[in-house]
Amino acid sequence: MLGVIRRRVVSGASSASILGQSLHSIRPIASSEILLQPRGGLGRVRNLSHLIFAGSSPCIKKARNVGGVMQPEPIRQMWSRPFSSETGDFIDAVVPHMGESITDGTLAKFLKSPGDRVEVDEPIAQIETDKVTIDVASPQSGVIQKFVANEGDTVEPGTKIAVISKSVDGVDHVGPSEKTSDKAAAQPSPPVENIDKKKEPKLETTPVTEKPKPHSPPPSKPSAREPQLSPKERERRIPMTRLRKRVATRLKDSQNTFAMLTTFNEVDMTNLMKLRSDYKDAFVEKHGVKLGLMSGFIKAAVSGLQNQPIINAVIDGDDIIYRDYIDISIAVGTPKGLVVPVIRNADNMNFAEIEKEMNTLAKKANNGSISIDEMAGGSFTISNGGVYGSLISTPIINPPQSAILGMHSIVTRPMVVGGDIVPRPMMYIALTYDHRLIDGREAVFFLRRIKDVVEDPRRLLLDI
């Protein structure tokens, strides 16, 4: 039938007369597919492929224009309007994967507001976890339409927290506390006649939204151990951050699990400080990083762990796991709490490589960009409280490790050297260890090795 119509159109017959003679023998499936102009007769048909007749083949994809004319612009826009949902203009910003050992986090704060323009991968919120703070980046350039979560909410990976609009039109300035369900946003407004009828079920459903409120009583449970202080003047109460709570839990678990014992020694820092003073300029010129005392203690700790492998081991159930690698964790204090980045394979690194790695990890820890992978693992920890002026302390083991070395401030004290009393820069060092696994003999030998290497760094070159 279509072939007959094409031949007659080419011969000069009008499309209206042709179809007038032929439409009685065919039945259109959808009459809405044929657009008629109000002047009468069949209007200009843009393309015969838009006419679907009963019994015609659905595979007809290409057909020539009838008479080579196009329909007017308004009708063409209506004809070619896509039938996709308008929600395709919106993109959801979700919580990213936070690490293998982290299942949830707290929405600390929003960095943007509804109506703000954002670019791709631009942070819009911060998630605080037990270890680090993670940014939630915008998946698309556009405008923030609304937030669907509140600051302080506990969120999991994949949780939607914001809606990004690709276009500026239709931006809904909704605050974080005004949560709106996706279904309610997608449905059109109900007729006026049904407004009164639909208000009643809304009043019945309001208690459902308040069901999570019974979860608030748990904070009263600690009252059995810790008395709840009544508010007083000139006091302010601030909730603990997840990082601070995690550190508190791990330290208490460490005390409850390990049989911790601490042994001390003192180190004469004269030779190590002279080494740094003599070669600091040449070191910076060649390696581009300053030579510090910390790298000397890390190399000394590596030597001590190699001489006493039990310090680098750990108890796992009824077994002892000996590690053939040395990953040194360095405790770093930040405004948000204590973090412990790891220098991996420290036994294969020289002084310059250790200094560079420490500087990189310290900068990331202070600005909050350190990742979970950079803090995972670690077989031995060094904590330098001397940078804050600590004279002596008993550090707590960082689980699941078995020992931790504490460094302290350098103080000039009178010492007996060769029968003479001379001033010397001295430092107290402390080793806290798990006495279930490590005996006092190994602990003392380990500290003696650190003392020997720091007081005479040439031992590292000669391996003696």
Short mmCIF file of C-alpha atoms in Angstrom, two decimals:
data_model
loop_
_atom_site.label_atom_id
_atom_site.label_comp_id
_atom_site.label_asym_id
_atom_site.label_seq_id
_atom_site.Cartn_x
_atom_site.Cartn_y
_atom_site.Cartn_z
CA MET A 1 0.00 0.00 0.00
CA LEU A 2 2.85 2.38 0.84
CA GLY A 3 4.42 1.68 -2.55
CA VAL A 4 1.21 2.67 -4.32
CA ILE A 5 1.02 5.90 -2.33
CA ARG A 6 4.64 6.79 -3.16
CA ARG A 7 4.13 6.22 -6.90
CA ARG A 8 1.00 8.32 -6.99
CA VAL A 9 2.60 11.12 -5.04
CA VAL A 10 5.54 11.21 -7.44
CA SER A 11 3.16 11.33 -10.42
CA GLY A 12 1.65 14.54 -9.03
CA ALA A 13 -1.50 13.38 -7.33
CA SER A 14 -2.45 15.17 -4.14
CA SER A 15 -1.79 13.38 -0.91
CA ALA A 16 -5.31 14.10 0.31
CA SER A 17 -7.00 12.48 -2.68
CA ILE A 18 -4.70 9.47 -2.59
CA LEU A 19 -5.25 8.82 1.06
CA GLY A 20 -8.96 9.60 0.70
CA GLN A 21 -9.26 6.72 -1.74
CA SER A 22 -7.13 4.36 0.32
CA LEU A 23 -7.98 5.00 3.94
CA HIS A 24 -11.28 3.08 3.67
CA SER A 25 -9.28 -0.16 3.14
CA ILE A 26 -6.88 0.28 6.03
CA ARG A 27 -7.37 0.91 9.74
CA PRO A 28 -4.84 2.99 11.66
CA ILE A 29 -3.71 1.50 14.94
CA ALA A 30 -3.32 4.83 16.68
CA SER A 31 -5.29 7.68 15.23
CA SER A 32 -3.36 10.10 17.39
CA GLU A 33 -0.30 9.43 15.23
CA ILE A 34 -1.93 11.27 12.24
CA LEU A 35 -1.88 15.03 12.62
CA LEU A 36 -4.57 16.96 10.73
CA GLN A 37 -4.46 20.68 10.17
CA PRO A 38 -7.61 22.63 11.03
CA ARG A 39 -8.03 23.76 7.41
CA GLY A 40 -9.50 20.36 6.51
CA GLY A 41 -8.06 17.32 4.80
CA LEU A 42 -4.83 15.64 5.72
CA GLY A 43 -2.12 18.08 6.64
CA ARG A 44 1.49 17.87 5.76
CA VAL A 45 2.84 14.52 6.78
CA ARG A 46 6.47 14.80 7.93
CA ASN A 47 7.43 11.19 7.43
CA LEU A 48 5.50 8.08 6.43
CA SER A 49 7.40 6.07 9.01
CA HIS A 50 5.23 7.77 11.65
CA LEU A 51 2.10 6.18 10.18
CA ILE A 52 1.55 2.71 11.64
CA PHE A 53 -1.07 0.63 9.91
CA ALA A 54 -2.53 -2.70 10.82
CA GLY A 55 -0.64 -5.48 9.11
CA SER A 56 2.27 -3.23 8.04
CA SER A 57 5.82 -4.30 8.72
CA PRO A 58 7.36 -2.68 11.83
CA CYS A 59 10.82 -2.73 10.29
CA ILE A 60 10.16 0.23 7.95
CA LYS A 61 12.73 2.72 9.22
CA LYS A 62 13.42 5.06 6.32
CA ALA A 63 10.84 6.63 4.02
CA ARG A 64 10.94 9.65 1.78
CA ASN A 65 9.08 12.81 2.77
CA VAL A 66 5.71 13.19 1.12
CA GLY A 67 5.89 16.10 -1.29
CA GLY A 68 9.23 17.12 0.29
CA VAL A 69 7.49 19.36 2.81
CA MET A 70 7.88 19.52 6.58
CA GLN A 71 5.28 20.25 9.22
CA PRO A 72 5.31 23.62 10.99
CA GLU A 73 7.81 24.13 13.85
CA PRO A 74 5.37 23.88 16.80
CA ILE A 75 3.93 20.59 15.55
CA ARG A 76 7.42 19.20 14.87
CA GLN A 77 8.51 19.92 18.43
CA MET A 78 5.44 18.20 19.79
CA TRP A 79 6.00 15.25 17.47
CA SER A 80 9.66 14.73 18.39
CA ARG A 81 9.32 15.35 22.15
CA PRO A 82 11.22 12.64 24.02
CA PHE A 83 9.16 10.41 26.24
CA SER A 84 11.84 10.18 28.98
CA SER A 85 11.13 11.23 32.57
CA GLU A 86 12.00 14.75 33.59
CA THR A 87 13.93 13.31 36.53
CA GLY A 88 16.76 12.64 34.08
CA ASP A 89 17.83 16.23 34.73
CA PHE A 90 18.67 15.34 38.34
CA ILE A 91 21.71 13.42 39.60
CA ASP A 92 22.00 11.95 43.09
CA ALA A 93 25.12 12.60 45.17
CA VAL A 94 25.79 9.51 47.28
CA VAL A 95 28.27 8.55 49.97
CA PRO A 96 31.34 6.88 48.40
CA HIS A 97 33.03 3.66 49.48
CA MET A 98 34.86 4.41 52.73
CA GLY A 99 37.16 1.40 53.05
CA GLU A 100 36.95 -2.28 53.77
CA SER A 101 36.90 -1.90 57.56
CA ILE A 102 34.46 1.05 57.65
CA THR A 103 30.74 0.41 57.21
CA ASP A 104 29.27 3.79 58.10
CA GLY A 105 30.11 7.36 59.01
CA THR A 106 28.65 10.58 60.32
CA LEU A 107 27.64 13.42 58.03
CA ALA A 108 29.83 16.07 59.66
CA LYS A 109 28.90 19.14 57.61
CA PHE A 110 27.79 20.42 54.22
CA LEU A 111 30.31 22.49 52.30
CA LYS A 112 27.66 23.92 49.98
CA SER A 113 24.11 25.19 50.23
CA PRO A 114 21.01 24.53 48.09
CA GLY A 115 21.20 26.70 45.00
CA ASP A 116 25.02 26.76 44.87
CA ARG A 117 26.77 25.97 41.62
CA VAL A 118 29.13 22.95 41.77
CA GLU A 119 31.56 21.38 39.34
CA VAL A 120 32.39 17.73 38.73
CA ASP A 121 34.27 16.15 41.68
CA GLU A 122 33.87 19.29 43.78
CA PRO A 123 33.34 18.40 47.48
CA ILE A 124 29.86 19.19 48.74
CA ALA A 125 29.93 17.45 52.13
CA GLN A 126 32.28 15.74 54.59
CA ILE A 127 31.76 12.31 56.13
CA GLU A 128 33.56 11.66 59.41
CA THR A 129 34.53 8.03 60.00
CA ASP A 130 36.37 6.22 62.75
CA LYS A 131 39.70 6.91 61.06
CA VAL A 132 39.55 9.70 58.49
CA THR A 133 37.30 12.40 57.07
CA ILE A 134 36.00 11.64 53.56
CA ASP A 135 34.65 14.14 51.05
CA VAL A 136 31.44 13.53 49.11
CA ALA A 137 32.09 14.88 45.60
CA SER A 138 29.53 16.10 43.11
CA PRO A 139 29.06 13.52 40.31
CA GLN A 140 27.91 16.16 37.81
CA SER A 141 28.33 19.85 37.11
CA GLY A 142 25.17 21.72 37.99
CA VAL A 143 23.27 23.30 40.83
CA ILE A 144 22.44 21.74 44.19
CA GLN A 145 18.67 21.32 44.19
CA LYS A 146 18.25 20.06 47.75
CA PHE A 147 19.79 18.05 50.57
CA VAL A 148 18.07 14.85 51.65
CA ALA A 149 20.13 14.24 54.79
CA ASN A 150 20.95 16.20 57.92
CA GLU A 151 24.25 17.03 59.52
CA GLY A 152 24.89 14.47 62.23
CA ASP A 153 23.11 11.63 60.44
CA THR A 154 24.76 8.22 60.28
CA VAL A 155 25.18 7.29 56.62
CA GLU A 156 26.45 4.23 54.78
CA PRO A 157 28.17 3.88 51.39
CA GLY A 158 25.58 4.49 48.67
CA THR A 159 23.31 6.67 50.84
CA LYS A 160 21.88 9.63 48.91
CA ILE A 161 22.57 12.95 50.60
CA ALA A 162 21.89 15.53 47.88
CA VAL A 163 20.26 16.04 44.48
CA ILE A 164 22.18 17.86 41.76
CA SER A 165 20.29 19.56 38.93
CA LYS A 166 22.07 19.76 35.58
CA SER A 167 20.19 22.95 34.73
CA VAL A 168 19.57 26.06 36.79
CA ASP A 169 15.79 25.88 36.23
CA GLY A 170 13.63 24.35 38.89
CA VAL A 171 16.14 24.55 41.73
CA ASP A 172 14.38 23.78 44.96
CA HIS A 173 15.87 25.64 47.91
CA VAL A 174 15.24 23.00 50.51
CA GLY A 175 17.27 22.96 53.71
CA PRO A 176 18.85 19.79 55.06
CA SER A 177 16.13 19.40 57.68
CA GLU A 178 13.32 19.45 55.14
CA LYS A 179 13.38 15.88 53.88
CA THR A 180 11.12 15.13 50.97
CA SER A 181 10.59 11.62 49.66
CA ASP A 182 11.37 10.89 46.03
CA LYS A 183 7.86 9.61 45.40
CA ALA A 184 6.25 12.79 46.65
CA ALA A 185 8.56 14.88 44.48
CA ALA A 186 7.83 12.85 41.36
CA GLN A 187 4.02 12.75 41.72
CA PRO A 188 1.92 15.69 40.40
CA SER A 189 -0.12 17.78 42.79
CA PRO A 190 -3.51 16.19 43.63
CA PRO A 191 -6.81 17.78 42.49
CA VAL A 192 -8.41 20.37 44.74
CA GLU A 193 -11.39 18.08 45.43
CA ASN A 194 -9.17 15.40 46.99
CA ILE A 195 -7.08 17.68 49.17
CA ASP A 196 -9.31 17.31 52.20
CA LYS A 197 -9.48 13.55 51.76
CA LYS A 198 -5.71 13.18 51.53
CA LYS A 199 -5.00 15.31 54.59
CA GLU A 200 -6.44 12.67 56.91
CA PRO A 201 -4.03 9.85 55.97
CA LYS A 202 -1.14 12.35 56.24
CA LEU A 203 -2.09 13.00 59.85
CA GLU A 204 -2.12 9.28 60.50
CA THR A 205 1.28 8.75 58.95
CA THR A 206 3.03 11.46 60.97
CA PRO A 207 3.69 9.12 63.93
CA VAL A 208 5.53 6.79 61.54
CA THR A 209 8.21 9.40 60.93
CA GLU A 210 8.73 9.75 64.68
CA LYS A 211 9.40 6.05 65.26
CA PRO A 212 13.20 6.46 65.05
CA LYS A 213 13.02 8.84 68.03
CA PRO A 214 12.92 5.96 70.59
CA HIS A 215 16.58 5.37 69.61
CA SER A 216 17.52 8.51 71.57
CA PRO A 217 17.34 6.84 75.04
CA PRO A 218 20.60 4.80 74.55
CA PRO A 219 22.78 7.76 75.69
CA SER A 220 21.28 7.23 79.15
CA LYS A 221 22.83 3.74 79.38
CA PRO A 222 26.34 4.99 80.31
CA SER A 223 24.78 6.51 83.44
CA ALA A 224 25.39 3.18 85.19
CA ARG A 225 29.17 3.71 84.95
CA GLU A 226 29.61 7.38 84.23
CA PRO A 227 27.35 9.82 86.08
CA GLN A 228 25.60 12.35 83.92
CA LEU A 229 26.75 15.78 84.96
CA SER A 230 24.11 18.42 85.38
CA PRO A 231 24.64 21.54 83.29
CA LYS A 232 26.40 24.40 84.99
CA GLU A 233 27.18 27.97 84.14
CA ARG A 234 30.14 28.66 81.85
CA GLU A 235 30.12 25.09 80.58
CA ARG A 236 29.32 23.84 77.10
CA ARG A 237 28.60 20.31 75.92
CA ILE A 238 29.91 19.16 72.52
CA PRO A 239 29.38 15.64 71.12
CA MET A 240 32.53 13.58 70.64
CA THR A 241 33.66 13.10 67.08
CA ARG A 242 33.69 9.60 65.63
CA LEU A 243 37.48 9.71 65.44
CA ARG A 244 37.79 10.63 69.11
CA LYS A 245 35.31 7.92 70.14
CA ARG A 246 37.16 5.37 68.02
CA VAL A 247 40.51 6.28 69.57
CA ALA A 248 39.00 6.03 73.06
CA THR A 249 37.52 2.62 72.31
CA ARG A 250 40.73 1.23 70.82
CA LEU A 251 42.89 2.47 73.70
CA LYS A 252 40.54 1.01 76.29
CA ASP A 253 40.38 -2.28 74.41
CA SER A 254 44.18 -2.28 74.36
CA GLN A 255 44.30 -1.95 78.13
CA ASN A 256 41.72 -4.70 78.55
CA THR A 257 43.46 -7.10 76.13
CA PHE A 258 47.22 -6.71 76.50
CA ALA A 259 49.37 -7.42 79.54
CA MET A 260 51.20 -4.13 79.09
CA LEU A 261 54.56 -3.45 80.67
CA THR A 262 56.87 -0.50 80.05
CA THR A 263 60.66 -0.41 80.25
CA PHE A 264 62.83 2.70 79.99
CA ASN A 265 66.29 3.77 78.94
CA GLU A 266 68.09 7.00 78.16
CA VAL A 267 69.96 7.98 75.02
CA ASP A 268 72.80 10.43 74.53
CA MET A 269 71.84 12.42 71.45
CA THR A 270 75.22 14.07 70.93
CA ASN A 271 76.43 12.07 67.91
CA LEU A 272 73.11 11.96 66.08
CA MET A 273 72.62 15.70 66.51
CA LYS A 274 76.20 16.33 65.32
CA LEU A 275 75.56 14.12 62.27
CA ARG A 276 72.51 16.18 61.38
CA SER A 277 74.33 19.46 61.97
CA ASP A 278 77.30 18.47 59.78
CA TYR A 279 75.33 17.20 56.79
CA LYS A 280 72.00 19.03 56.90
CA ASP A 281 72.88 21.47 54.09
CA ALA A 282 74.31 18.82 51.79
CA PHE A 283 71.34 16.57 52.56
CA VAL A 284 68.81 19.25 51.58
CA GLU A 285 70.77 20.11 48.44
CA LYS A 286 70.82 16.53 47.20
CA HIS A 287 67.48 15.15 48.39
CA GLY A 288 65.33 18.28 48.67
CA VAL A 289 64.21 17.48 52.21
CA LYS A 290 65.55 18.31 55.66
CA LEU A 291 67.36 15.71 57.72
CA GLY A 292 65.59 15.18 61.04
CA LEU A 293 66.14 13.06 64.10
CA MET A 294 63.05 10.94 63.47
CA SER A 295 64.61 9.11 60.52
CA GLY A 296 67.53 8.10 62.74
CA PHE A 297 65.16 6.56 65.29
CA ILE A 298 63.21 4.75 62.57
CA LYS A 299 66.42 3.22 61.23
CA ALA A 300 67.39 2.30 64.79
CA ALA A 301 63.96 0.71 65.37
CA VAL A 302 64.31 -1.29 62.14
CA SER A 303 67.66 -2.58 63.35
CA GLY A 304 66.16 -3.48 66.73
CA LEU A 305 63.21 -5.31 65.15
CA GLN A 306 65.58 -7.28 62.95
CA ASN A 307 67.61 -8.32 66.02
CA GLN A 308 64.48 -9.11 68.08
CA PRO A 309 61.81 -10.43 65.66
CA ILE A 310 59.41 -11.19 68.51
CA ILE A 311 58.84 -7.44 68.96
CA ASN A 312 57.49 -7.38 65.40
CA ALA A 313 55.22 -10.41 65.96
CA VAL A 314 51.62 -10.56 67.18
CA ILE A 315 49.36 -13.04 68.96
CA ASP A 316 46.43 -14.41 66.95
CA GLY A 317 44.34 -16.78 69.03
CA ASP A 318 46.64 -19.59 70.08
CA ASP A 319 49.22 -18.78 67.39
CA ILE A 320 52.08 -16.31 67.01
CA ILE A 321 52.37 -14.54 63.66
CA TYR A 322 55.91 -13.51 62.76
CA ARG A 323 56.08 -10.74 60.19
CA ASP A 324 58.89 -10.79 57.64
CA TYR A 325 58.27 -7.15 56.80
CA ILE A 326 58.65 -3.98 58.85
CA ASP A 327 55.93 -1.35 58.52
CA ILE A 328 56.50 1.49 60.97
CA SER A 329 53.44 3.43 62.17
CA ILE A 330 54.09 7.04 63.16
CA ALA A 331 51.65 8.61 65.63
CA VAL A 332 50.63 12.09 64.46
CA GLY A 333 48.51 14.43 66.53
CA THR A 334 46.00 16.49 64.55
CA PRO A 335 43.33 18.98 65.63
CA LYS A 336 40.70 16.29 65.00
CA GLY A 337 42.50 13.54 66.87
CA LEU A 338 45.33 11.05 66.75
CA VAL A 339 46.07 9.33 63.44
CA VAL A 340 48.77 6.77 62.70
CA PRO A 341 50.03 6.74 59.08
CA VAL A 342 52.28 3.87 58.08
CA ILE A 343 55.74 3.91 56.47
CA ARG A 344 55.73 0.63 54.58
CA ASN A 345 58.83 -1.51 54.06
CA ALA A 346 60.91 0.83 56.20
CA ASP A 347 63.68 -1.78 56.27
CA ASN A 348 64.27 -1.17 52.54
CA MET A 349 64.38 2.65 52.78
CA ASN A 350 67.29 5.02 53.41
CA PHE A 351 67.27 8.23 55.43
CA ALA A 352 66.14 10.42 52.52
CA GLU A 353 63.27 8.11 51.53
CA ILE A 354 62.05 7.95 55.12
CA GLU A 355 62.14 11.74 55.52
CA LYS A 356 60.21 12.27 52.27
CA GLU A 357 57.57 9.72 53.18
CA MET A 358 57.14 11.17 56.67
CA ASN A 359 56.70 14.70 55.32
CA THR A 360 54.10 13.53 52.81
CA LEU A 361 52.09 11.58 55.37
CA ALA A 362 52.31 14.34 57.99
CA LYS A 363 50.95 16.94 55.55
CA LYS A 364 48.07 14.68 54.56
CA ALA A 365 47.26 13.95 58.20
CA ASN A 366 47.16 17.63 59.15
CA ASN A 367 45.00 18.74 56.22
CA GLY A 368 42.68 15.74 56.50
CA SER A 369 43.44 14.24 53.08
CA ILE A 370 45.09 11.06 54.34
CA SER A 371 43.40 7.88 53.17
CA ILE A 372 42.44 4.78 55.10
CA ASP A 373 44.87 2.64 53.12
CA GLU A 374 47.74 4.88 54.24
CA MET A 375 46.89 4.11 57.88
CA ALA A 376 46.01 0.43 57.55
CA GLY A 377 48.39 -2.19 58.85
CA GLY A 378 51.64 -1.40 60.59
CA SER A 379 53.73 -3.80 62.66
CA PHE A 380 55.36 -1.38 65.13
CA THR A 381 54.55 2.16 66.28
CA ILE A 382 56.75 5.12 67.24
CA SER A 383 55.21 8.00 69.19
CA ASN A 384 57.22 11.18 69.62
CA GLY A 385 55.78 13.07 72.56
CA GLY A 386 58.98 15.07 72.82
CA VAL A 387 57.78 17.51 70.15
CA TYR A 388 55.22 18.71 72.72
CA GLY A 389 57.73 18.81 75.58
CA SER A 390 56.97 15.47 77.22
CA LEU A 391 59.84 14.35 79.47
CA ILE A 392 58.70 10.77 80.09
CA SER A 393 55.54 8.70 79.54
CA THR A 394 54.18 5.17 79.20
CA PRO A 395 52.64 4.87 75.70
CA ILE A 396 49.73 2.52 75.05
CA ILE A 397 50.06 -0.25 72.46
CA ASN A 398 48.32 0.33 69.12
CA PRO A 399 46.27 -2.85 68.45
CA PRO A 400 46.84 -5.33 66.92
CA GLN A 401 50.56 -4.60 67.34
CA SER A 402 52.57 -5.90 70.26
CA ALA A 403 54.82 -2.96 71.17
CA ILE A 404 55.25 0.81 70.86
CA LEU A 405 58.30 3.04 71.26
CA GLY A 406 57.92 6.38 73.00
CA MET A 407 60.34 9.23 72.29
CA HIS A 408 60.57 12.27 74.55
CA SER A 409 62.09 15.73 74.74
CA ILE A 410 65.83 16.32 74.61
CA VAL A 411 67.11 17.88 77.83
CA THR A 412 70.69 18.88 78.57
CA ARG A 413 71.72 17.16 81.78
CA PRO A 414 75.04 16.60 83.56
CA MET A 415 76.41 13.18 82.63
CA VAL A 416 79.57 11.32 83.59
CA VAL A 417 81.69 10.72 80.47
CA GLY A 418 85.20 9.27 80.86
CA GLY A 419 85.22 10.13 84.54
CA ASP A 420 84.26 13.74 83.92
CA ILE A 421 80.95 15.43 84.47
CA VAL A 422 79.91 17.09 81.21
CA PRO A 423 76.61 18.45 79.86
CA ARG A 424 74.93 16.14 77.38
CA PRO A 425 71.65 16.31 75.40
CA MET A 426 69.74 13.34 76.79
CA MET A 427 66.43 11.73 75.88
CA TYR A 428 64.37 9.18 77.76
CA ILE A 429 62.92 6.42 75.59
CA ALA A 430 60.20 3.97 76.65
CA LEU A 431 59.03 0.66 75.21
CA THR A 432 55.57 -0.58 76.12
CA TYR A 433 55.09 -4.21 75.12
CA ASP A 434 52.65 -7.10 75.45
CA HIS A 435 54.12 -9.24 78.23
CA ARG A 436 52.06 -12.22 77.10
CA LEU A 437 54.30 -12.46 74.04
CA ILE A 438 57.45 -10.48 74.82
CA ASP A 439 59.64 -11.13 77.82
CA GLY A 440 61.61 -8.48 79.62
CA ARG A 441 64.84 -9.81 78.16
CA GLU A 442 63.80 -9.14 74.55
CA ALA A 443 62.34 -5.76 75.48
CA VAL A 444 65.53 -4.59 77.19
CA PHE A 445 67.72 -5.88 74.32
CA PHE A 446 65.53 -3.99 71.86
CA LEU A 447 65.94 -0.71 73.75
CA ARG A 448 69.66 -1.30 74.13
CA ARG A 449 69.96 -1.74 70.37
CA ILE A 450 68.19 1.56 69.75
CA LYS A 451 70.45 3.27 72.30
CA ASP A 452 73.59 1.86 70.67
CA VAL A 453 72.58 2.85 67.11
CA VAL A 454 71.44 6.37 68.03
CA GLU A 455 74.53 7.06 70.09
CA ASP A 456 76.80 5.73 67.34
CA PRO A 457 75.08 5.88 63.90
CA ARG A 458 78.18 4.32 62.27
CA ARG A 459 76.87 0.96 63.49
CA LEU A 460 74.24 1.14 60.75
CA LEU A 461 76.92 1.31 58.07
CA LEU A 462 78.93 -1.56 59.52
CA ASP A 463 75.89 -3.61 60.65
CA ILE A 464 77.34 -4.21 64.09
#
